[in-house]
Each structure stands twice: as structure tokens, then as C-alpha cells.
Amino acid sequence: TFLIKNKLYPTFSPFKYHVLGAAHVSQPFNWPKYYPHQNYEWLKFVNEKHVINKLELRQFKTGKLLESFNLSKQSFTHNSLDIILFHIEQEDIFIETVQKFNFGTITTLEFPKKPLEIGEEVEFLGHKFIQDTNNSNNSND
């Protein structure tokens, strides 16, 4: 999941940030080929009304859940790529919370100004998965 600063705010969009993620995670019912039928037969009964998408702020070293923010019910999916875009429902509270926990500046994904060339090297920045089974604040939502 990536947080992207909306450069069209406020002229063309009321949102300061976009949340970009994998559509097969947020809407698995739209990606049945990703989920083998024999293991996920129940998925045919799931639709958008059964799904809640959230953006979580977690402590860097332990993964402890600090705050959770609902994402908009309205989402935007690409017609052929596994990409979904959301907005944070209470964006101002999200920004205040980031400041409260002293995360510093919100780091957002910046896209290059020109398309990449074939063979051009890129740096991939991911995340480290930390599972703390003793932490009662881990969210399974």
C-alpha cells in the first residue's frame, strides 16, 4: 500500500492524499483466479458490503497498532491492472495523528516526471512484515 500526495488538491479534488493498493487484497471477490476455488469456495458469497478497508499506523520496530483509519467506501480500480485507489475518510484527523505520534513529515510516493526507459534501473522500496503474537493491539480487521 502506498500513500500518494494529490497534486490536484484542492483545485480538482477535495482529497490531499490517495491510498493505492492491490485490488486483489481489497476486493478478493473480483479476482477469483487468484484464489483457488477448492480452498476459497466461500469467496463466491462475498461482495463489497462484506469488506472494510483501513489504513493503519503502526509502531516501526514492533508493529504495534497505534491508530486505524477507515478508507472511503468508494474505490477506483484499474480496468486491467491489480490496482485500487482509496481516500482516507477523515483525512484531517489522519494528518493530526501522524503529527501527534511524531512521525515527522508524511512520506509519499513520488512518480517520475518522465516514463522509465527499457533497462533503466529502479529502486524498489517495500515493507518488512513483523508479526507479534503477544501484542493485543494487532489488528486482524
mmCIF file of C-alpha atoms in Angstrom:
data_model
loop_
_atom_site.group_PDB
_atom_site.id
_atom_site.type_symbol
_atom_site.label_atom_id
_atom_site.label_comp_id
_atom_site.label_asym_id
_atom_site.label_seq_id
_atom_site.Cartn_x
_atom_site.Cartn_y
_atom_site.Cartn_z
ATOM 1 C CA THR A 1 0.000 0.000 0.000
ATOM 2 C CA PHE A 2 1.290 3.443 -0.909
ATOM 3 C CA LEU A 3 0.276 6.918 0.231
ATOM 4 C CA ILE A 4 0.348 9.391 -2.659
ATOM 5 C CA LYS A 5 0.126 13.171 -2.337
ATOM 6 C CA ASN A 6 -2.635 14.556 -4.561
ATOM 7 C CA LYS A 7 -1.101 17.385 -6.571
ATOM 8 C CA LEU A 8 -4.553 18.361 -7.885
ATOM 9 C CA TYR A 9 -5.783 19.323 -4.379
ATOM 10 C CA PRO A 10 -7.841 21.487 -3.923
ATOM 11 C CA THR A 11 -8.446 22.650 -7.496
ATOM 12 C CA PHE A 12 -9.714 19.372 -8.965
ATOM 13 C CA SER A 13 -10.064 17.099 -5.947
ATOM 14 C CA PRO A 14 -11.117 17.555 -2.303
ATOM 15 C CA PHE A 15 -8.577 14.940 -1.133
ATOM 16 C CA LYS A 16 -4.986 15.697 -0.114
ATOM 17 C CA TYR A 17 -3.869 12.068 -0.403
ATOM 18 C CA HIS A 18 -4.623 8.905 -2.360
ATOM 19 C CA VAL A 19 -4.114 5.418 -0.927
ATOM 20 C CA LEU A 20 -3.007 2.998 -3.642
ATOM 21 C CA GLY A 21 -3.066 -0.735 -3.048
ATOM 22 C CA ALA A 22 -3.539 -4.188 -4.543
ATOM 23 C CA ALA A 23 -7.112 -4.728 -5.724
ATOM 24 C CA HIS A 24 -6.965 -8.497 -5.137
ATOM 25 C CA VAL A 25 -6.415 -7.829 -1.423
ATOM 26 C CA SER A 26 -9.103 -5.164 -1.015
ATOM 27 C CA GLN A 27 -11.655 -6.799 -3.302
ATOM 28 C CA PRO A 28 -10.789 -10.516 -3.492
ATOM 29 C CA PHE A 29 -14.239 -11.317 -4.871
ATOM 30 C CA ASN A 30 -13.281 -9.514 -8.102
ATOM 31 C CA TRP A 31 -10.121 -11.622 -8.532
ATOM 32 C CA PRO A 32 -11.324 -15.246 -8.248
ATOM 33 C CA LYS A 33 -8.418 -16.599 -10.335
ATOM 34 C CA TYR A 34 -6.037 -15.511 -7.556
ATOM 35 C CA TYR A 35 -7.844 -17.756 -5.070
ATOM 36 C CA PRO A 36 -8.149 -21.485 -5.843
ATOM 37 C CA HIS A 37 -11.830 -22.474 -5.750
ATOM 38 C CA GLN A 38 -11.171 -25.612 -3.661
ATOM 39 C CA ASN A 39 -9.631 -23.519 -0.857
ATOM 40 C CA TYR A 40 -11.810 -20.405 -1.148
ATOM 41 C CA GLU A 41 -15.252 -21.666 -2.130
ATOM 42 C CA TRP A 42 -16.770 -19.255 0.425
ATOM 43 C CA LEU A 43 -15.429 -16.307 -1.587
ATOM 44 C CA LYS A 44 -18.319 -16.572 -4.076
ATOM 45 C CA PHE A 45 -20.615 -15.345 -1.266
ATOM 46 C CA VAL A 46 -18.507 -12.242 -0.513
ATOM 47 C CA ASN A 47 -19.056 -8.803 -2.065
ATOM 48 C CA GLU A 48 -18.299 -5.128 -1.306
ATOM 49 C CA LYS A 49 -20.761 -4.933 1.601
ATOM 50 C CA HIS A 50 -18.643 -7.520 3.485
ATOM 51 C CA VAL A 51 -15.358 -5.618 3.193
ATOM 52 C CA ILE A 52 -13.935 -2.778 5.296
ATOM 53 C CA ASN A 53 -10.672 -1.213 4.157
ATOM 54 C CA LYS A 54 -8.444 0.640 6.603
ATOM 55 C CA LEU A 55 -5.130 2.432 6.715
ATOM 56 C CA GLU A 56 -3.194 1.577 9.862
ATOM 57 C CA LEU A 57 -0.391 3.468 11.580
ATOM 58 C CA ARG A 58 1.930 1.053 13.351
ATOM 59 C CA GLN A 59 4.997 1.421 15.530
ATOM 60 C CA PHE A 60 8.018 0.855 13.295
ATOM 61 C CA LYS A 61 10.022 -1.661 15.353
ATOM 62 C CA THR A 62 7.266 -3.735 16.958
ATOM 63 C CA GLY A 63 4.362 -3.394 14.567
ATOM 64 C CA LYS A 64 2.096 -2.320 17.444
ATOM 65 C CA LEU A 65 -1.102 -0.750 16.123
ATOM 66 C CA LEU A 66 -1.227 2.956 17.007
ATOM 67 C CA GLU A 67 -4.288 4.120 15.049
ATOM 68 C CA SER A 68 -6.583 2.870 12.329
ATOM 69 C CA PHE A 69 -8.415 4.968 9.730
ATOM 70 C CA ASN A 70 -11.337 3.907 7.580
ATOM 71 C CA LEU A 71 -10.857 4.284 3.874
ATOM 72 C CA SER A 72 -13.642 5.554 1.670
ATOM 73 C CA LYS A 73 -16.342 3.116 0.645
ATOM 74 C CA GLN A 74 -15.956 4.421 -2.893
ATOM 75 C CA SER A 75 -12.897 2.988 -4.577
ATOM 76 C CA PHE A 76 -11.423 3.218 -8.036
ATOM 77 C CA THR A 77 -9.972 0.153 -9.738
ATOM 78 C CA HIS A 78 -7.945 -0.053 -12.895
ATOM 79 C CA ASN A 79 -9.777 -1.945 -15.627
ATOM 80 C CA SER A 80 -6.940 -4.407 -16.268
ATOM 81 C CA LEU A 81 -4.292 -3.958 -13.538
ATOM 82 C CA ASP A 82 -4.381 -5.197 -9.955
ATOM 83 C CA ILE A 83 -4.557 -1.637 -8.562
ATOM 84 C CA ILE A 84 -7.150 0.074 -6.374
ATOM 85 C CA LEU A 85 -7.313 3.671 -5.159
ATOM 86 C CA PHE A 86 -8.999 4.852 -1.959
ATOM 87 C CA HIS A 87 -9.224 8.062 0.041
ATOM 88 C CA ILE A 88 -8.966 8.438 3.812
ATOM 89 C CA GLU A 89 -12.407 9.211 5.277
ATOM 90 C CA GLN A 90 -11.126 11.579 7.981
ATOM 91 C CA GLU A 91 -8.037 12.939 6.288
ATOM 92 C CA ASP A 92 -7.509 15.880 8.662
ATOM 93 C CA ILE A 93 -7.595 13.578 11.704
ATOM 94 C CA PHE A 94 -5.116 11.261 9.948
ATOM 95 C CA ILE A 95 -2.691 14.171 9.418
ATOM 96 C CA GLU A 96 -3.105 15.328 13.054
ATOM 97 C CA THR A 97 -2.455 11.770 14.278
ATOM 98 C CA VAL A 98 0.724 11.464 12.216
ATOM 99 C CA GLN A 99 1.923 14.680 13.865
ATOM 100 C CA LYS A 100 0.783 13.509 17.346
ATOM 101 C CA PHE A 101 2.904 10.365 17.119
ATOM 102 C CA ASN A 102 5.815 12.475 15.893
ATOM 103 C CA PHE A 103 6.264 10.537 12.650
ATOM 104 C CA GLY A 104 7.642 13.711 11.131
ATOM 105 C CA THR A 105 6.802 14.517 7.552
ATOM 106 C CA ILE A 106 4.375 12.208 5.778
ATOM 107 C CA THR A 107 6.435 10.446 3.132
ATOM 108 C CA THR A 108 4.530 9.940 -0.075
ATOM 109 C CA LEU A 109 5.236 8.120 -3.294
ATOM 110 C CA GLU A 110 6.546 10.469 -5.964
ATOM 111 C CA PHE A 111 6.236 9.454 -9.588
ATOM 112 C CA PRO A 112 8.990 10.302 -12.074
ATOM 113 C CA LYS A 113 8.336 13.191 -14.428
ATOM 114 C CA LYS A 114 9.241 11.099 -17.489
ATOM 115 C CA PRO A 115 8.461 7.440 -18.267
ATOM 116 C CA LEU A 116 11.128 4.860 -17.472
ATOM 117 C CA GLU A 117 13.304 3.626 -20.321
ATOM 118 C CA ILE A 118 13.733 -0.081 -21.062
ATOM 119 C CA GLY A 119 16.630 -1.373 -18.977
ATOM 120 C CA GLU A 120 16.630 1.646 -16.639
ATOM 121 C CA GLU A 121 17.354 0.632 -13.056
ATOM 122 C CA VAL A 122 14.777 1.345 -10.348
ATOM 123 C CA GLU A 123 14.871 1.080 -6.590
ATOM 124 C CA PHE A 124 12.035 -0.930 -5.055
ATOM 125 C CA LEU A 125 11.083 0.081 -1.511
ATOM 126 C CA GLY A 126 8.842 -2.386 0.253
ATOM 127 C CA HIS A 127 7.984 -3.089 3.842
ATOM 128 C CA LYS A 128 9.141 -5.525 6.475
ATOM 129 C CA PHE A 129 6.494 -7.855 7.870
ATOM 130 C CA ILE A 130 6.671 -8.171 11.657
ATOM 131 C CA GLN A 131 4.218 -10.442 13.400
ATOM 132 C CA ASP A 132 3.921 -10.048 17.158
ATOM 133 C CA THR A 133 1.547 -12.698 18.506
ATOM 134 C CA ASN A 134 1.883 -11.287 22.038
ATOM 135 C CA ASN A 135 0.654 -7.832 21.032
ATOM 136 C CA SER A 136 -3.026 -7.397 21.861
ATOM 137 C CA ASN A 137 -3.154 -4.322 19.607
ATOM 138 C CA ASN A 138 -2.512 -6.237 16.397
ATOM 139 C CA SER A 139 -5.459 -5.768 14.099
ATOM 140 C CA ASN A 140 -6.969 -8.611 12.135
ATOM 141 C CA ASP A 141 -9.632 -6.431 10.526
#
